[in-house]
CSV table of C-alpha atoms in Angstrom, one decimal:
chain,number,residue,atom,x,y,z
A,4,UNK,CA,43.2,104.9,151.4
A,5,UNK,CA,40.8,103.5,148.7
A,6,UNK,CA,41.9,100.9,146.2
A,7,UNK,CA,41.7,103.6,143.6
A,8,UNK,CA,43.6,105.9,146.1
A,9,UNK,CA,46.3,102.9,146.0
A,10,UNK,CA,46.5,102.8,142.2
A,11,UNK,CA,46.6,106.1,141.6
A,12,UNK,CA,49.8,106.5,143.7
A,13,UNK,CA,51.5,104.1,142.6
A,14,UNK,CA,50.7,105.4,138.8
A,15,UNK,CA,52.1,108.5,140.0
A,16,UNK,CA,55.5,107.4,141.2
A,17,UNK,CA,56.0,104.4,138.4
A,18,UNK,CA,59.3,105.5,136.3
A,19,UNK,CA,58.2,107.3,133.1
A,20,UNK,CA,58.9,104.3,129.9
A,21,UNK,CA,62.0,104.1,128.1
A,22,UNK,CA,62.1,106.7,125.6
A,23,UNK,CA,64.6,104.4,123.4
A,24,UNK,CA,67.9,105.1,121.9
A,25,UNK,CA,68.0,108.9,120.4
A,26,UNK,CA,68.1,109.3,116.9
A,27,UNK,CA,70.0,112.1,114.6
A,28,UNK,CA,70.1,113.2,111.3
A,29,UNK,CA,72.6,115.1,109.3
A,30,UNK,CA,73.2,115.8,106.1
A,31,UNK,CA,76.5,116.5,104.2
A,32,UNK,CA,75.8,119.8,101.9
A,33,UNK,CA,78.3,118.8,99.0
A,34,UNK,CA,78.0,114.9,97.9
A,35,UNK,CA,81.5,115.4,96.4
A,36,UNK,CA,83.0,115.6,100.0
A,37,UNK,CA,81.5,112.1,101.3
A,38,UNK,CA,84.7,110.4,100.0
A,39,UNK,CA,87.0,112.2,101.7
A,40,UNK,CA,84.9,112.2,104.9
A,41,UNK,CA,84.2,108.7,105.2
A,42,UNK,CA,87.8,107.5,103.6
A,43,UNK,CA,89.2,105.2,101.4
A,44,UNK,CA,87.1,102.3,101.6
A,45,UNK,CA,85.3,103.6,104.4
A,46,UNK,CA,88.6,103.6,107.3
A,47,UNK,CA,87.3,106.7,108.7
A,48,UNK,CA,83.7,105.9,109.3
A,49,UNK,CA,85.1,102.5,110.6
A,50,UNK,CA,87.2,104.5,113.1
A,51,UNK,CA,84.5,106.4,114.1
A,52,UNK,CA,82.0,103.2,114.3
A,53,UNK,CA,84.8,101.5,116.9
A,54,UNK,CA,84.9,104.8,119.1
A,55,UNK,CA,81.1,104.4,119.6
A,56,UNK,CA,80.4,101.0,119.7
A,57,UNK,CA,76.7,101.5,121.4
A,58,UNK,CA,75.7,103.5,118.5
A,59,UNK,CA,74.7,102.4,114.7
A,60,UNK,CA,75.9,104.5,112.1
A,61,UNK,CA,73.7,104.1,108.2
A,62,UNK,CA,74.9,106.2,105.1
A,63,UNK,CA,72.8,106.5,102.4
A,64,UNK,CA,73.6,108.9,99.8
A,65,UNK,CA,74.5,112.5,101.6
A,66,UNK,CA,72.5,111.7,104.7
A,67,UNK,CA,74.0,110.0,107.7
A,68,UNK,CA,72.0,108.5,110.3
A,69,UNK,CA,73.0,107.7,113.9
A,70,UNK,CA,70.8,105.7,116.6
A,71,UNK,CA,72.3,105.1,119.9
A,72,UNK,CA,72.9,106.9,123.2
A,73,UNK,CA,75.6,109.5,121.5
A,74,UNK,CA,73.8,110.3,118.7
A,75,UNK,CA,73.5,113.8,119.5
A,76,UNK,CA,77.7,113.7,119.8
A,77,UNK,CA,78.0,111.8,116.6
A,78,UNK,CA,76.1,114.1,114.2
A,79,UNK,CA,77.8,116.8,115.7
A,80,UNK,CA,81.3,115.0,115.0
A,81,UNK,CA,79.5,114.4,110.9
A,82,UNK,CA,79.0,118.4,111.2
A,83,UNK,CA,82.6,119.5,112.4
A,84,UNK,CA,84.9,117.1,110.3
A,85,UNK,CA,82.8,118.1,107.1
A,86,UNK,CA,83.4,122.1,108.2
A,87,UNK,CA,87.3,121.1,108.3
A,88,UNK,CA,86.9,119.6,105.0
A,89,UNK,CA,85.0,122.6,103.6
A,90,UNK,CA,88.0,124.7,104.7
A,91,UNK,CA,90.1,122.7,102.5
A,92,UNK,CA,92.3,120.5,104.4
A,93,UNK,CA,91.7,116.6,104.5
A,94,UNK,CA,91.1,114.3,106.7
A,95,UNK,CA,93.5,111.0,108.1
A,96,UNK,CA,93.0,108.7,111.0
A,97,UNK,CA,94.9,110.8,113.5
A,98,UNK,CA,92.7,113.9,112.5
A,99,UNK,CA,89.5,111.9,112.9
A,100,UNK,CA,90.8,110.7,116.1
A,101,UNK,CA,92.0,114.5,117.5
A,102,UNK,CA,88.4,115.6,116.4
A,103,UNK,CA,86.6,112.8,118.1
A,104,UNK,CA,88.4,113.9,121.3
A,105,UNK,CA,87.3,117.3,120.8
A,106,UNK,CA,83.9,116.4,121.0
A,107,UNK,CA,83.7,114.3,123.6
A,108,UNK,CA,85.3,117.6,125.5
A,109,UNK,CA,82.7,119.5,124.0
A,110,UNK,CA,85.3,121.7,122.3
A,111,UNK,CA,84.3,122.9,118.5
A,112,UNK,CA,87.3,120.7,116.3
A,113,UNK,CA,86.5,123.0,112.9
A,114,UNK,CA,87.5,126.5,115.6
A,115,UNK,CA,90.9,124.5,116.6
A,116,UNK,CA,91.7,122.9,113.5
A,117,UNK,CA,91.3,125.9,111.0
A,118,UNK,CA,92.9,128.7,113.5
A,119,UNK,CA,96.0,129.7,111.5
A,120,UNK,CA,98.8,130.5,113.6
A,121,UNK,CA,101.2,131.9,110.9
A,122,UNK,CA,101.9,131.2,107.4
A,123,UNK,CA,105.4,129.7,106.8
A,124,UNK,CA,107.6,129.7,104.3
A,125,UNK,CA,106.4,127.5,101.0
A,126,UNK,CA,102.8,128.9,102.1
A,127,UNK,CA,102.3,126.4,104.6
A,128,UNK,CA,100.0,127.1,107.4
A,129,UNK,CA,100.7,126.0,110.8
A,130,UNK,CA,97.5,125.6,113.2
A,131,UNK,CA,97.2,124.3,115.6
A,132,UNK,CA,95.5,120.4,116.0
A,133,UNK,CA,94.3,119.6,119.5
A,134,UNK,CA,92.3,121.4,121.9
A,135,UNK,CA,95.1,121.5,124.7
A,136,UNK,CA,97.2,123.3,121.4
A,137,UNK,CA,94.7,126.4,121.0
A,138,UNK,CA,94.5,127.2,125.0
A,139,UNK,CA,98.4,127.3,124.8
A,140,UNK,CA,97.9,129.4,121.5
A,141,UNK,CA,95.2,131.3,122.7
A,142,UNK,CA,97.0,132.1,126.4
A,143,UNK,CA,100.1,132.9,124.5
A,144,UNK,CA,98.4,135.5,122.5
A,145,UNK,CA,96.6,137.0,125.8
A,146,UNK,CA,99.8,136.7,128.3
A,147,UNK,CA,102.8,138.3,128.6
A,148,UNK,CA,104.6,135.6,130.2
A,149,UNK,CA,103.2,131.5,129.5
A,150,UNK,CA,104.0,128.2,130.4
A,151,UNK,CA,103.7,125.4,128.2
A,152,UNK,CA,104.1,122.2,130.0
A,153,UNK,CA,103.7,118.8,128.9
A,154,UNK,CA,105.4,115.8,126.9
A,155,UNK,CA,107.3,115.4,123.7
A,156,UNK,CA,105.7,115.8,121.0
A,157,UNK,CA,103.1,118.2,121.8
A,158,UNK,CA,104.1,121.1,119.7
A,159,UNK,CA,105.6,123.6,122.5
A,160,UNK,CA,108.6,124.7,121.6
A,161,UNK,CA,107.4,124.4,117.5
A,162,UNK,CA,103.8,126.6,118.2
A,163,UNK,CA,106.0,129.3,120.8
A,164,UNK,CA,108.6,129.8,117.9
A,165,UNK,CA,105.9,130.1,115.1
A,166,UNK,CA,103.7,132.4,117.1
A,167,UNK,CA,107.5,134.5,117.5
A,168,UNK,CA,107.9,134.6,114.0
A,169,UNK,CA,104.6,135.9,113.5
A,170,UNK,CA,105.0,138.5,115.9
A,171,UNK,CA,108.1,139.3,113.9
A,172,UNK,CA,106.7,139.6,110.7
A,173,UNK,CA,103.8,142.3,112.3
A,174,UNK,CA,106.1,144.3,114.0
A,175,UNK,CA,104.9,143.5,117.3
A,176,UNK,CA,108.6,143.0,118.8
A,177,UNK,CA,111.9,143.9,117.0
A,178,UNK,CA,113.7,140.5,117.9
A,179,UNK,CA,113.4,137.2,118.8
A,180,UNK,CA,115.5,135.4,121.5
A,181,UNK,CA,115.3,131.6,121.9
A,182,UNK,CA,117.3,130.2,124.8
A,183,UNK,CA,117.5,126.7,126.9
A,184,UNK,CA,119.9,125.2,129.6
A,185,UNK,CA,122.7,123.1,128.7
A,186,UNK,CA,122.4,120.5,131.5
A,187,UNK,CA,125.4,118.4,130.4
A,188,UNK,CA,127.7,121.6,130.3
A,189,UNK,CA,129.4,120.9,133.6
A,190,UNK,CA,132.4,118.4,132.9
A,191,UNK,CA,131.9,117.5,129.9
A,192,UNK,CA,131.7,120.9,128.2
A,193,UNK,CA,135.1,121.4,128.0
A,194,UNK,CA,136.0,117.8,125.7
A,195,UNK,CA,134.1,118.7,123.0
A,196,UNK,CA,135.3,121.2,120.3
A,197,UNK,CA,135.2,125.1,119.3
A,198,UNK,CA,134.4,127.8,121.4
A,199,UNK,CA,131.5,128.3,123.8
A,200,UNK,CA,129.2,128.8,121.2
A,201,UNK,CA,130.0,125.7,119.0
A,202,UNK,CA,130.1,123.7,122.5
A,203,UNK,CA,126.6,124.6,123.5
A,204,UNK,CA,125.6,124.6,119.8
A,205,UNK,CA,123.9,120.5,120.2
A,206,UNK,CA,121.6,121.6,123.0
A,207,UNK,CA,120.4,124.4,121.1
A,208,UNK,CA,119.8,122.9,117.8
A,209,UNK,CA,116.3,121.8,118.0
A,210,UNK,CA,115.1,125.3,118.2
A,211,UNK,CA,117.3,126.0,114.8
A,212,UNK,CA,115.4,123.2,113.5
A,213,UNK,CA,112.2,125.1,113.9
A,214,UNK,CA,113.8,128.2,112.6
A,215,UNK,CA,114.8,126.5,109.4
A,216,UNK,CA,111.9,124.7,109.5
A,217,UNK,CA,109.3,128.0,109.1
A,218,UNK,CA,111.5,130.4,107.6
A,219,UNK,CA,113.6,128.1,105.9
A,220,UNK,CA,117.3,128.4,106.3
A,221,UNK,CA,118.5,131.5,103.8
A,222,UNK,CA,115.8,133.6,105.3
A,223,UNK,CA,116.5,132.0,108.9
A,224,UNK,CA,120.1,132.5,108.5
A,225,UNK,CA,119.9,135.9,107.7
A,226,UNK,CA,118.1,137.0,110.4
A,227,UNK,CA,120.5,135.2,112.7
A,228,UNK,CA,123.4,137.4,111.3
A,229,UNK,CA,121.9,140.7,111.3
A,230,UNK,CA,120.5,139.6,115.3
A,231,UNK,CA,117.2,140.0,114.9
A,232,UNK,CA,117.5,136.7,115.7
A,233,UNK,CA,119.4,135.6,119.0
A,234,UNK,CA,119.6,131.8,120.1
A,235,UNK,CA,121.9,131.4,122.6
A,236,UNK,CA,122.4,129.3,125.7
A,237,UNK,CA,120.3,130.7,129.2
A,238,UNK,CA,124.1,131.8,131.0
A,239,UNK,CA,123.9,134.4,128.6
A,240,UNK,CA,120.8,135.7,130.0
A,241,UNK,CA,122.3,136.9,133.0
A,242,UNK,CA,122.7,140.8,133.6
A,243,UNK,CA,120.2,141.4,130.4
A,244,UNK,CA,116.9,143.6,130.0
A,245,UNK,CA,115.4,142.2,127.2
A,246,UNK,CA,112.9,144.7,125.6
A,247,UNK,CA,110.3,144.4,123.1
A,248,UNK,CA,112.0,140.8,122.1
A,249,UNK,CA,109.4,137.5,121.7
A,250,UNK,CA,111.4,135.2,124.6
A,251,UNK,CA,111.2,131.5,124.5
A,252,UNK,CA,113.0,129.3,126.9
A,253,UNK,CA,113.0,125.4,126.2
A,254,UNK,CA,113.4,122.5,128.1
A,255,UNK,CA,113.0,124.9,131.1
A,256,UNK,CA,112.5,121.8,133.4
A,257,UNK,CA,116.3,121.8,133.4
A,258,UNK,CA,116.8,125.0,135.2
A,259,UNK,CA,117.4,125.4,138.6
A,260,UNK,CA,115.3,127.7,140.8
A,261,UNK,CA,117.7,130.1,141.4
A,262,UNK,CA,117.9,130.1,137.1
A,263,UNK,CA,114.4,130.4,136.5
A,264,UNK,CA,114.1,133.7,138.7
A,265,UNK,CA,117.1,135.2,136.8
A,266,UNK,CA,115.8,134.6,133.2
A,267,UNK,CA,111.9,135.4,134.8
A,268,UNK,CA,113.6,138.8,135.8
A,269,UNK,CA,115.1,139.7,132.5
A,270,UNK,CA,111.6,140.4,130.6
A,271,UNK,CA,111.4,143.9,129.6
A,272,UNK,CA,109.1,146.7,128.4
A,273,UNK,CA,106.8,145.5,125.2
A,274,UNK,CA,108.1,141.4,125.2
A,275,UNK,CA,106.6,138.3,125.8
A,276,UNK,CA,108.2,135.5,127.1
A,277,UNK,CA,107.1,131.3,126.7
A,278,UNK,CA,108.6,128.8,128.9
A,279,UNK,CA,108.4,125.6,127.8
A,280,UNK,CA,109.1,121.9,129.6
A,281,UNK,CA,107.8,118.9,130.8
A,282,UNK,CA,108.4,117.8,134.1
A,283,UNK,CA,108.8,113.9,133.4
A,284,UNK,CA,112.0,114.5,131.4
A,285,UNK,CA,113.9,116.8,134.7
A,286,UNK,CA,118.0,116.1,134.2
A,287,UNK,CA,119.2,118.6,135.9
A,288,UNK,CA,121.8,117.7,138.7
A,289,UNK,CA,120.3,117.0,141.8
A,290,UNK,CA,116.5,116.9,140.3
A,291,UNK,CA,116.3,120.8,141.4
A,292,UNK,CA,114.3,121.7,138.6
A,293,UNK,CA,113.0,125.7,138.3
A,294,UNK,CA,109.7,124.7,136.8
A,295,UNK,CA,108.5,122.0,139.5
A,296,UNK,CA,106.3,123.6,141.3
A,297,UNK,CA,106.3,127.3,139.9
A,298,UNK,CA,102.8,127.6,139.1
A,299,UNK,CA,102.2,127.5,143.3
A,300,UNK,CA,104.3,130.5,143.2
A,301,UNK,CA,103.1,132.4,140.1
A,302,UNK,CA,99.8,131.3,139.1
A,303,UNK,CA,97.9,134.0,140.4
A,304,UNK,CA,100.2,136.6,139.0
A,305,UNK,CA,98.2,139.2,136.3
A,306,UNK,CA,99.7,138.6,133.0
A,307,UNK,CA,101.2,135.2,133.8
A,308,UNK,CA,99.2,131.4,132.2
A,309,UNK,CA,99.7,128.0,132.7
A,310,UNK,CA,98.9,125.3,130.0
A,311,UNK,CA,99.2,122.1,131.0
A,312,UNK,CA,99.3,119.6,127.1
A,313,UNK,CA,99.2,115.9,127.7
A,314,UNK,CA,99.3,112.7,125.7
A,315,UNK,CA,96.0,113.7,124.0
A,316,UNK,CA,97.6,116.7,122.8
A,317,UNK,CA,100.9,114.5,120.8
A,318,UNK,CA,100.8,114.7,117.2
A,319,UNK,CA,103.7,112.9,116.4
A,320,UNK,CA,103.7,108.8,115.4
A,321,UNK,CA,100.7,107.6,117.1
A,322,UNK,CA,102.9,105.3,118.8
A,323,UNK,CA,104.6,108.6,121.0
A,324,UNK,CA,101.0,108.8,122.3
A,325,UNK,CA,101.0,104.7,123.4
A,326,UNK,CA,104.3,105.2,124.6
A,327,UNK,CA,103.7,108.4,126.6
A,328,UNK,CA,100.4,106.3,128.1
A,329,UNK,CA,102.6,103.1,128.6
A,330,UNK,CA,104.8,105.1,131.5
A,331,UNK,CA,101.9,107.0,132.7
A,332,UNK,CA,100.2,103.9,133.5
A,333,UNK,CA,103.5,102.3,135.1
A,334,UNK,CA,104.4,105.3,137.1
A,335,UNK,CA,100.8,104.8,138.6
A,336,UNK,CA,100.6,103.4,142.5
A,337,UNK,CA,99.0,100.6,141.7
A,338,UNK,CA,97.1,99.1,144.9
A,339,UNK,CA,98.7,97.5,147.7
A,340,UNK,CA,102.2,99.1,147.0
């Protein structure tokens, strides 16, 4: 090989130079909305400066330039919060920080935040606000029978009784049944008060909360006394067909097995059914719970989903998230345990 020969290999196999940081461009189409996107006294851009630290972020006018290795992501982030805005709803810290997430998953924020699940009562929309929320929308819509499954605060039982009013409201079922398992009935059942109904009324009031909460309680109340509207506790589920009835079952990790086959086995001609729980919360005696493991059994059944939410999916008080990450990373084996 010739000195030439030499050079001109190693010119062949030298790394090709450092293109540089990328640069993007975009441009917000209504200078009005730059306010609102980059918040009072700039707290939103700041937010989105400390979630890409590598990158440098310049406004000037209605243009917003990014350099840095996610300036592709960031312009794209610019693009979806102003398409939230444009739909009319306004941006906050928590928002910001849901959309961020979004993109880094590569999900579109502006086709999660402005899906309108059902109107409620005052004209208030409910939508869902995370990406794990609009699979467990979506998969409710497209199965007869899903599983919600994850922490508080994720909007499970809230999003499964809004989607059953809606289905209500169209005429796609005739009735709505809401149901959980009193855990603590055993014993202590028989101290407190009333009848069976007022005794088991505490366990079941959450999902009159939402109730109230969408319909509001005169409209709500009436459609509990005429039965369109059933809430009652999963016992009296037992020896039931439940036909073309929207079927939600809460806090379902506190069934046993043998209790989640009876209420799976009640769904009837023209219903859907939503089971809702989350797995880190099981009371139930003996730590039996029906929903542990159930998607090993039914998860390749036609007609039947599984969405698993998770802290990223909280959209209560920020701190529910921390807290929710504060045992996650406590119950982790840490190394030499």
């Amino acid at each position: 090989m010739t000195a030439a020969d030499g050079g001109a290999a190693a010119q062949a196999t030298a790394a090709p130079p450092d293109p540089g940081p990328e640069r993007r461009e975009t441009r917000v189409p209504n200078t009005h909305l730059m306010a609102s996107l980059l918040g009072p006294h700039d707290e939103l851009l700041r937010l989105v400066e400390r979630s890409f630290p590598d990158d440098r972020i310049a406004v000037q006018g209605n243009r917003i330039a990014v350099d840095g290795p996610d300036a592709e992501r960031l312009a794209r982030l610019f693009d979806e919060l102003v398409l939230v805005l444009e739909s009319g709803q306004g941006l906050d810290a928590a928002k910001v920080q849901r959309t961020i997430d979004m993109v880094r998953e590569d999900v579109r924020p502006s086709e999660v935040l402005t899906a309108e699940v059902v109107r409620a009562a005052r004209g208030r929309s409910v939508r869902p606000y995370t990406a794990g929320q609009k699979r467990y929308t979506d998969a409710i819509a497209a199965s007869t029978i899903t599983f919600g499954i994850g922490p508080a605060g994720t909007g499970k039982s809230y999003l499964a009784v809004a989607l059953a009013v809606q289905a209500l409201q169209t005429r796609s079922v005739t009735r709505i049944i809401l149901t959980r398992p009193a855990v603590e009935a055993g014993e202590r059942l028989g101290f407190l008060p009333g009848d069976l109904m007022a005794k088991v009324d505490p366990y079941l009031r959450p999902l009159y909360d939402a109730l109230y909460d969408l319909l509001e309680p005169e409209g709500a109340q009436r459609l509990l006394e005429r039965g369109t509207i059933e809430v009652a506790p999963l016992a009296f589920m037992r020896g039931r067909t439940l036909n073309g009835s929207f079927i939600i079952l809460d806090e379902a990790q506190n069934t046993t097995p043998e209790q989640m086959k009876m209420f799976l086995t009640r769904i009837g001609f023209g219903s859907k059914c939503v089971v809702t729980g989350d797995v880190t919360q099981i009371d139930v005696a003996g730590g039996r719970s029906g929903l542990v493991g159930l998607q090993d059994v039914l998860g390749s059944v036609p007609g039947i989903s599984f969405v698993h939410l998770t802290r990223r999916d909280v959209v209560r008080h920020q701190i529910v998230a921390d807290i929710i990450r504060a045992y996650e990373e406590a119950e982790r084996p840490h190394d030499g345990d």
